[in-house]
Amino acid sequence: AGRGIAIVAHVSSAWGCRRIPGGGKAVWCEFAFPAKRTPPGP
């Protein structure tokens, strides 16, 4: 077995998988990035 799902679970904020009709799986994931901050003005 590979380590792909473990890596996805570690680096993503959410993930899941589902079976595809006809065989196989589809895996999805979400990545949460921090909000971009605007530097204070002069």
mmCIF file of C-alpha atoms in Angstrom, residues 8-10 17 21 25-26 33-35 37-38 40 42:
data_model
loop_
_atom_site.group_PDB
_atom_site.id
_atom_site.type_symbol
_atom_site.label_atom_id
_atom_site.label_comp_id
_atom_site.label_asym_id
_atom_site.label_seq_id
_atom_site.Cartn_x
_atom_site.Cartn_y
_atom_site.Cartn_z
ATOM 1 C CA VAL A 8 -3.157 13.979 1.818
ATOM 2 C CA ALA A 9 -4.614 13.645 5.338
ATOM 3 C CA HIS A 10 -1.553 15.329 6.853
ATOM 4 C CA CYS A 17 -12.988 9.415 -1.054
ATOM 5 C CA PRO A 21 -19.194 3.161 -10.707
ATOM 6 C CA LYS A 25 -11.999 5.536 -6.203
ATOM 7 C CA ALA A 26 -12.103 9.319 -6.401
ATOM 8 C CA PHE A 33 -4.662 28.997 3.395
ATOM 9 C CA PRO A 34 -4.310 31.893 5.848
ATOM 10 C CA ALA A 35 -6.080 35.088 4.856
ATOM 11 C CA ARG A 37 -2.976 40.439 5.232
ATOM 12 C CA THR A 38 -2.703 43.967 3.935
ATOM 13 C CA PRO A 40 -0.633 48.927 7.415
ATOM 14 C CA PRO A 42 1.703 55.159 6.082
#
